[in-house]
mmCIF file of C-alpha atoms in Angstrom:
data_model
loop_
_atom_site.group_PDB
_atom_site.id
_atom_site.type_symbol
_atom_site.label_atom_id
_atom_site.label_comp_id
_atom_site.label_asym_id
_atom_site.label_seq_id
_atom_site.Cartn_x
_atom_site.Cartn_y
_atom_site.Cartn_z
ATOM 1 C CA GLY A 221 25.553 -42.740 -11.012
ATOM 2 C CA ILE A 222 28.925 -42.524 -11.155
ATOM 3 C CA SER A 223 30.965 -40.715 -13.719
ATOM 4 C CA TYR A 224 34.981 -39.567 -14.301
ATOM 5 C CA SER A 225 35.630 -37.433 -17.233
ATOM 6 C CA PHE A 226 38.647 -34.757 -18.298
ATOM 7 C CA LYS A 227 37.651 -32.241 -21.148
ATOM 8 C CA ASP A 228 40.161 -30.157 -23.235
ATOM 9 C CA ARG A 229 39.436 -26.856 -23.753
ATOM 10 C CA SER A 230 42.409 -25.019 -23.955
ATOM 11 C CA GLU A 231 42.127 -24.200 -27.690
ATOM 12 C CA SER A 232 38.563 -22.889 -26.851
ATOM 13 C CA LYS A 233 38.217 -21.777 -22.597
ATOM 14 C CA SER A 234 42.233 -21.689 -22.073
ATOM 15 C CA TYR A 235 41.992 -24.549 -19.618
ATOM 16 C CA ASP A 236 41.152 -28.640 -18.933
ATOM 17 C CA LEU A 237 38.756 -29.354 -17.193
ATOM 18 C CA THR A 238 38.809 -32.727 -14.867
ATOM 19 C CA GLN A 239 35.451 -34.009 -13.399
ATOM 20 C CA PHE A 240 34.154 -36.343 -10.919
ATOM 21 C CA ASN A 241 30.265 -36.618 -10.751
ATOM 22 C CA THR A 242 27.824 -38.514 -8.245
ATOM 23 C CA ASP A 243 24.169 -38.614 -8.690
ATOM 24 C CA LEU A 244 21.105 -39.652 -7.167
ATOM 25 C CA GLY A 245 18.003 -39.172 -8.753
ATOM 26 C CA LEU A 246 13.797 -40.486 -9.232
ATOM 27 C CA LYS A 247 11.994 -40.582 -12.055
ATOM 28 C CA TYR A 248 8.413 -41.533 -12.440
ATOM 29 C CA ASP A 249 5.638 -41.400 -15.186
ATOM 30 C CA LEU A 250 3.425 -38.567 -14.797
ATOM 31 C CA THR A 251 1.397 -40.240 -17.909
ATOM 32 C CA ASP A 252 2.082 -42.665 -20.524
ATOM 33 C CA LYS A 253 3.959 -39.839 -22.265
ATOM 34 C CA ILE A 254 4.911 -37.431 -19.657
ATOM 35 C CA SER A 255 7.893 -37.990 -16.907
ATOM 36 C CA HIS A 256 9.597 -35.976 -13.904
ATOM 37 C CA SER A 257 12.633 -36.732 -12.468
ATOM 38 C CA ILE A 258 14.297 -35.173 -9.870
ATOM 39 C CA ILE A 259 18.006 -35.981 -9.584
ATOM 40 C CA LEU A 260 20.806 -34.320 -7.099
ATOM 41 C CA GLU A 261 23.911 -33.753 -8.274
ATOM 42 C CA TYR A 262 27.767 -33.306 -6.510
ATOM 43 C CA LEU A 263 30.520 -32.150 -8.634
ATOM 44 C CA LEU A 264 34.414 -32.498 -7.905
ATOM 45 C CA LYS A 265 36.096 -30.306 -10.649
ATOM 46 C CA ASP A 266 39.650 -29.517 -11.401
ATOM 47 C CA TYR A 267 40.734 -26.335 -13.213
ATOM 48 C CA LYS A 268 43.952 -26.066 -15.274
ATOM 49 C CA ILE A 269 44.873 -23.107 -17.171
ATOM 50 C CA THR A 270 46.202 -23.655 -19.690
ATOM 51 C CA ASP A 271 47.071 -20.245 -21.064
ATOM 52 C CA SER A 272 48.857 -17.326 -19.112
ATOM 53 C CA SER A 273 47.183 -14.381 -20.774
ATOM 54 C CA ALA A 274 43.543 -15.949 -20.419
ATOM 55 C CA SER A 275 41.109 -13.472 -19.156
ATOM 56 C CA ASP A 276 40.279 -12.909 -15.889
ATOM 57 C CA SER A 277 36.343 -14.818 -16.111
ATOM 58 C CA ILE A 278 38.462 -17.724 -17.492
ATOM 59 C CA THR A 279 41.667 -17.604 -14.676
ATOM 60 C CA LYS A 280 39.069 -16.951 -11.649
ATOM 61 C CA LEU A 281 37.770 -20.744 -12.497
ATOM 62 C CA GLY A 282 41.552 -21.919 -11.702
ATOM 63 C CA GLY A 283 42.407 -25.070 -8.898
ATOM 64 C CA ASN A 284 39.168 -27.149 -7.137
ATOM 65 C CA ASN A 285 35.546 -26.525 -7.152
ATOM 66 C CA ALA A 286 33.025 -28.623 -5.709
ATOM 67 C CA ASP A 287 29.108 -27.989 -6.633
ATOM 68 C CA ILE A 288 26.087 -29.529 -5.526
ATOM 69 C CA LEU A 289 22.988 -29.047 -8.162
ATOM 70 C CA ILE A 290 19.309 -29.870 -8.029
ATOM 71 C CA ASN A 291 17.765 -30.748 -11.223
ATOM 72 C CA ASN A 292 13.851 -31.355 -12.046
ATOM 73 C CA ILE A 293 13.385 -32.318 -15.635
ATOM 74 C CA ILE A 294 9.802 -32.707 -17.384
ATOM 75 C CA SER A 295 10.047 -34.492 -20.510
ATOM 76 C CA ASN A 296 6.812 -34.714 -22.624
ATOM 77 C CA TYR A 297 8.226 -37.616 -25.631
ATOM 78 C CA ASP A 298 5.663 -39.092 -28.214
ATOM 79 C CA VAL A 299 8.450 -39.678 -31.350
ATOM 80 C CA ASP A 300 7.820 -42.698 -33.564
ATOM 81 C CA SER A 301 11.514 -43.404 -33.149
ATOM 82 C CA PHE A 302 14.674 -42.459 -30.994
ATOM 83 C CA PHE A 303 17.242 -43.043 -33.548
ATOM 84 C CA ARG A 304 15.299 -41.922 -36.788
ATOM 85 C CA PRO A 305 12.200 -40.356 -35.686
ATOM 86 C CA SER A 306 9.321 -39.643 -38.466
ATOM 87 C CA LYS A 307 7.076 -38.407 -37.063
ATOM 88 C CA GLY A 308 5.868 -36.936 -33.355
ATOM 89 C CA LYS A 309 7.094 -34.248 -31.209
ATOM 90 C CA SER A 310 8.844 -33.962 -27.915
ATOM 91 C CA ILE A 311 9.089 -31.419 -25.361
ATOM 92 C CA GLN A 312 11.578 -30.813 -22.312
ATOM 93 C CA TYR A 313 11.778 -28.571 -19.522
ATOM 94 C CA LYS A 314 15.100 -28.722 -17.215
ATOM 95 C CA ASN A 315 15.626 -26.326 -14.460
ATOM 96 C CA THR A 316 18.962 -26.348 -12.461
ATOM 97 C CA LEU A 317 19.024 -25.414 -9.006
ATOM 98 C CA SER A 318 22.941 -24.483 -7.905
ATOM 99 C CA PRO A 319 22.444 -23.281 -4.259
ATOM 100 C CA SER A 320 24.402 -19.776 -3.275
ATOM 101 C CA THR A 321 26.140 -22.023 -0.790
ATOM 102 C CA ASN A 322 28.307 -23.409 -3.529
ATOM 103 C CA ASP A 323 30.698 -20.396 -4.232
ATOM 104 C CA ASN A 324 28.578 -17.686 -2.752
ATOM 105 C CA ASN A 325 27.423 -17.342 -6.177
ATOM 106 C CA GLY A 326 24.173 -19.747 -6.943
ATOM 107 C CA TYR A 327 22.551 -19.874 -9.814
ATOM 108 C CA ILE A 328 19.079 -21.090 -11.776
ATOM 109 C CA LYS A 329 19.183 -22.628 -14.940
ATOM 110 C CA ASN A 330 16.437 -22.942 -17.191
ATOM 111 C CA ILE A 331 16.726 -24.800 -20.989
ATOM 112 C CA PHE A 332 13.324 -25.570 -22.499
ATOM 113 C CA SER A 333 13.876 -27.635 -25.558
ATOM 114 C CA TYR A 334 11.429 -28.841 -28.640
ATOM 115 C CA SER A 335 11.121 -30.944 -31.611
ATOM 116 C CA LYS A 336 8.600 -31.738 -34.244
ATOM 117 C CA TYR A 337 9.021 -34.611 -36.975
ATOM 118 C CA TYR A 338 6.741 -34.352 -39.951
ATOM 119 C CA PRO A 339 6.456 -36.564 -42.699
ATOM 120 C CA TYR A 340 6.258 -35.441 -46.144
ATOM 121 C CA LYS A 341 5.227 -37.571 -49.143
ATOM 122 C CA LYS A 342 5.584 -41.139 -47.795
ATOM 123 C CA GLN A 343 9.712 -41.503 -46.344
ATOM 124 C CA ASN A 344 10.884 -37.857 -46.656
ATOM 125 C CA VAL A 345 10.932 -36.148 -43.311
ATOM 126 C CA ILE A 346 11.253 -32.175 -42.458
ATOM 127 C CA SER A 347 12.339 -31.177 -38.436
ATOM 128 C CA LEU A 348 12.476 -28.500 -36.534
ATOM 129 C CA ARG A 349 13.844 -28.444 -32.884
ATOM 130 C CA THR A 350 14.541 -25.435 -30.917
ATOM 131 C CA LYS A 351 16.463 -24.699 -27.805
ATOM 132 C CA ILE A 352 15.632 -21.902 -25.664
ATOM 133 C CA GLY A 353 17.850 -21.136 -22.241
ATOM 134 C CA ASN A 354 18.988 -19.015 -19.763
ATOM 135 C CA ILE A 355 20.857 -18.547 -16.490
ATOM 136 C CA PHE A 356 21.103 -15.710 -13.762
ATOM 137 C CA SER A 357 22.870 -15.860 -10.442
ATOM 138 C CA LEU A 358 21.167 -15.459 -7.370
ATOM 139 C CA GLN A 359 23.325 -12.826 -6.010
ATOM 140 C CA ASN A 360 23.565 -10.550 -8.861
ATOM 141 C CA ASN A 361 26.818 -11.572 -9.608
ATOM 142 C CA SER A 362 28.490 -12.264 -12.757
ATOM 143 C CA ILE A 363 28.238 -16.425 -13.876
ATOM 144 C CA PRO A 364 30.978 -18.023 -14.307
ATOM 145 C CA SER A 365 32.091 -18.717 -18.046
ATOM 146 C CA ASP A 366 31.830 -22.746 -17.713
ATOM 147 C CA GLU A 367 28.174 -22.610 -16.654
ATOM 148 C CA LYS A 368 27.124 -20.140 -19.416
ATOM 149 C CA PHE A 369 25.326 -21.223 -22.343
ATOM 150 C CA SER A 370 27.781 -21.666 -25.815
ATOM 151 C CA LEU A 371 26.899 -21.952 -29.468
ATOM 152 C CA GLY A 372 28.328 -24.567 -32.188
ATOM 153 C CA GLY A 373 29.061 -27.764 -32.937
ATOM 154 C CA ARG A 374 25.558 -29.703 -33.614
ATOM 155 C CA TRP A 375 23.462 -26.953 -32.231
ATOM 156 C CA LEU A 376 24.976 -24.906 -34.801
ATOM 157 C CA ARG A 377 26.375 -26.385 -37.859
ATOM 158 C CA GLY A 378 29.156 -24.387 -39.795
ATOM 159 C CA PHE A 379 30.383 -23.610 -36.444
ATOM 160 C CA ASP A 380 33.181 -24.955 -34.111
ATOM 161 C CA SER A 381 32.375 -26.119 -30.935
ATOM 162 C CA PHE A 382 32.211 -22.392 -28.954
ATOM 163 C CA GLY A 383 32.657 -20.967 -32.136
ATOM 164 C CA ALA A 384 29.812 -18.807 -32.078
ATOM 165 C CA GLY A 385 29.363 -15.741 -29.566
ATOM 166 C CA PRO A 386 31.441 -13.528 -26.957
ATOM 167 C CA ARG A 387 34.884 -13.845 -26.390
ATOM 168 C CA ASN A 388 37.810 -12.309 -25.373
ATOM 169 C CA SER A 389 39.610 -14.326 -27.648
ATOM 170 C CA ARG A 390 40.418 -16.577 -29.706
ATOM 171 C CA THR A 391 40.994 -18.966 -26.857
ATOM 172 C CA SER A 392 39.002 -17.145 -23.931
ATOM 173 C CA TYR A 393 35.183 -17.937 -25.346
ATOM 174 C CA ILE A 394 32.869 -16.519 -22.509
ATOM 175 C CA GLY A 395 29.628 -17.283 -24.037
ATOM 176 C CA GLY A 396 26.664 -15.926 -22.407
ATOM 177 C CA ASN A 397 23.198 -16.092 -19.992
ATOM 178 C CA ASN A 398 20.678 -16.733 -22.565
ATOM 179 C CA LEU A 399 20.537 -18.670 -25.578
ATOM 180 C CA ILE A 400 18.161 -19.754 -28.305
ATOM 181 C CA VAL A 401 18.843 -21.162 -31.054
ATOM 182 C CA THR A 402 16.442 -23.233 -34.242
ATOM 183 C CA LYS A 403 17.327 -26.580 -36.898
ATOM 184 C CA LEU A 404 15.480 -26.788 -39.134
ATOM 185 C CA ASP A 405 16.390 -30.302 -41.275
ATOM 186 C CA TYR A 406 15.092 -31.779 -44.557
ATOM 187 C CA ASN A 407 15.704 -35.908 -44.948
ATOM 188 C CA ARG A 408 15.250 -37.842 -47.631
ATOM 189 C CA PRO A 409 16.177 -41.805 -48.014
ATOM 190 C CA ILE A 410 18.554 -42.677 -50.553
ATOM 191 C CA PHE A 411 18.553 -46.485 -50.226
ATOM 192 C CA LYS A 412 14.935 -46.907 -49.321
ATOM 193 C CA ASN A 413 14.830 -50.645 -49.165
ATOM 194 C CA SER A 414 17.923 -51.344 -47.400
ATOM 195 C CA ASP A 415 17.780 -53.122 -43.607
ATOM 196 C CA ASN A 416 20.475 -50.345 -42.933
ATOM 197 C CA PRO A 417 18.903 -47.302 -44.533
ATOM 198 C CA THR A 418 21.223 -44.212 -45.616
ATOM 199 C CA ASP A 419 19.535 -40.668 -45.788
ATOM 200 C CA LEU A 420 20.481 -37.399 -47.357
ATOM 201 C CA ASN A 421 19.749 -34.181 -44.883
ATOM 202 C CA LEU A 422 20.125 -30.507 -45.842
ATOM 203 C CA PHE A 423 19.396 -28.167 -42.940
ATOM 204 C CA LEU A 424 19.541 -24.769 -41.921
ATOM 205 C CA ASP A 425 20.286 -23.265 -38.435
ATOM 206 C CA ALA A 426 20.105 -19.942 -36.904
ATOM 207 C CA GLY A 427 20.513 -18.889 -33.437
ATOM 208 C CA LYS A 428 22.233 -16.548 -30.947
ATOM 209 C CA VAL A 429 23.913 -16.561 -27.367
ATOM 210 C CA PHE A 430 24.109 -13.125 -25.338
ATOM 211 C CA ASP A 431 24.019 -10.531 -22.293
ATOM 212 C CA ASN A 432 27.008 -11.193 -19.662
ATOM 213 C CA LYS A 433 27.021 -9.262 -17.003
ATOM 214 C CA ASN A 434 30.786 -7.977 -17.798
ATOM 215 C CA THR A 435 30.904 -7.359 -21.704
ATOM 216 C CA PRO A 436 33.851 -9.625 -23.196
ATOM 217 C CA THR A 437 36.315 -7.933 -25.716
ATOM 218 C CA ASN A 438 34.341 -9.399 -28.794
ATOM 219 C CA SER A 439 30.236 -9.391 -27.988
ATOM 220 C CA THR A 440 28.502 -8.577 -30.758
ATOM 221 C CA GLU A 441 25.066 -10.187 -30.041
ATOM 222 C CA SER A 442 24.256 -10.946 -33.436
ATOM 223 C CA ILE A 443 22.253 -13.875 -35.241
ATOM 224 C CA ARG A 444 24.284 -16.537 -36.468
ATOM 225 C CA SER A 445 23.175 -18.889 -39.337
ATOM 226 C CA SER A 446 24.283 -21.251 -41.469
ATOM 227 C CA TYR A 447 23.325 -24.254 -44.296
ATOM 228 C CA GLY A 448 24.468 -27.722 -45.415
ATOM 229 C CA PHE A 449 24.078 -31.220 -46.283
ATOM 230 C CA GLY A 450 25.015 -34.318 -45.080
ATOM 231 C CA ILE A 451 24.730 -38.006 -45.196
ATOM 232 C CA LYS A 452 23.572 -40.135 -42.177
ATOM 233 C CA PHE A 453 24.074 -43.982 -42.248
ATOM 234 C CA TYR A 454 22.165 -45.838 -40.270
ATOM 235 C CA THR A 455 24.523 -49.483 -39.330
ATOM 236 C CA PRO A 456 24.064 -52.139 -36.800
ATOM 237 C CA ILE A 457 26.424 -50.414 -34.400
ATOM 238 C CA GLY A 458 24.709 -47.273 -34.679
ATOM 239 C CA PRO A 459 23.497 -44.125 -36.850
ATOM 240 C CA ILE A 460 27.018 -42.251 -38.410
ATOM 241 C CA GLY A 461 26.581 -38.707 -39.325
ATOM 242 C CA PHE A 462 28.402 -36.443 -41.971
ATOM 243 C CA SER A 463 27.933 -32.985 -42.213
ATOM 244 C CA TRP A 464 29.480 -29.921 -44.562
ATOM 245 C CA ALA A 465 28.119 -26.733 -43.409
ATOM 246 C CA TYR A 466 28.264 -23.197 -44.812
ATOM 247 C CA PRO A 467 28.038 -20.407 -42.450
ATOM 248 C CA ILE A 468 25.795 -17.599 -43.701
ATOM 249 C CA SER A 469 26.566 -14.762 -40.892
ATOM 250 C CA SER A 470 28.830 -14.569 -38.184
ATOM 251 C CA GLU A 471 31.309 -12.205 -37.112
ATOM 252 C CA ASP A 472 34.844 -12.184 -38.014
ATOM 253 C CA TYR A 473 35.953 -13.419 -34.613
ATOM 254 C CA ASP A 474 33.804 -16.282 -34.884
ATOM 255 C CA ILE A 475 35.527 -20.124 -35.343
ATOM 256 C CA GLU A 476 34.081 -21.838 -38.393
ATOM 257 C CA ARG A 477 34.066 -25.669 -38.782
ATOM 258 C CA MET A 478 32.672 -26.658 -42.372
ATOM 259 C CA PHE A 479 33.043 -30.859 -41.774
ATOM 260 C CA ILE A 480 31.449 -32.479 -38.290
ATOM 261 C CA PHE A 481 31.001 -36.208 -37.745
ATOM 262 C CA SER A 482 28.402 -37.437 -35.563
ATOM 263 C CA ILE A 483 28.102 -40.497 -33.890
ATOM 264 C CA GLY A 484 25.198 -41.682 -31.517
ATOM 265 C CA GLN A 485 22.462 -39.222 -31.857
ATOM 266 C CA LEU A 486 22.243 -37.468 -35.041
ATOM 267 C CA ASN A 487 18.898 -35.771 -34.359
#
């Protein structure tokens, strides 16, 4: 695989990121529902600092970086539909190794994801999704903020992307070395017999991102949570979602976002 991307993170992390990525991997089935992938990635990153007052942990990222990553992924996928699941479960464990030769500060990153879908009274669906993550340095150094976990957006509705968690300022989001987040959803069909079904979605989210070697200016490690509702349209060109979310628990320095528009994967 070959990919190129430009990410404007000037308002959340005080930098723009241009990234070129190449990868080579192998995926094979262990059973009819369990697969294993091993992927070797080579990344070229160019960080452009956009705010002169950004924190040291941000400014030291400036310039060009080259990383080699080794990814191991084990997946157990047993769900009846990819876009509109109604029953089943999926489990994924991803391990990423960044050797110390990259920048004398290699790391190991682990992410565990779990999703479970329960049919309720015919076409209604209750779903539970959880993600747990950890990253640690092989040299006992501070992890670059770009590699740490963030919270907000799709995985914590009611907060902006990079909106909840440790930060030095509004434009200097730091994140954390650990993540735990859970989403509970209830979906009820509005048009049951339509070729392009529409669902009402009620949800409750909760999570926290925490732990840094250096303490950010704003680093309260409390649980953030939110609730809300949304509409999901399953159109011929793909699913489209609209969500309105309201924080239940937050900190003064968090960045909230009530409305979220999604296209593609809504679950």
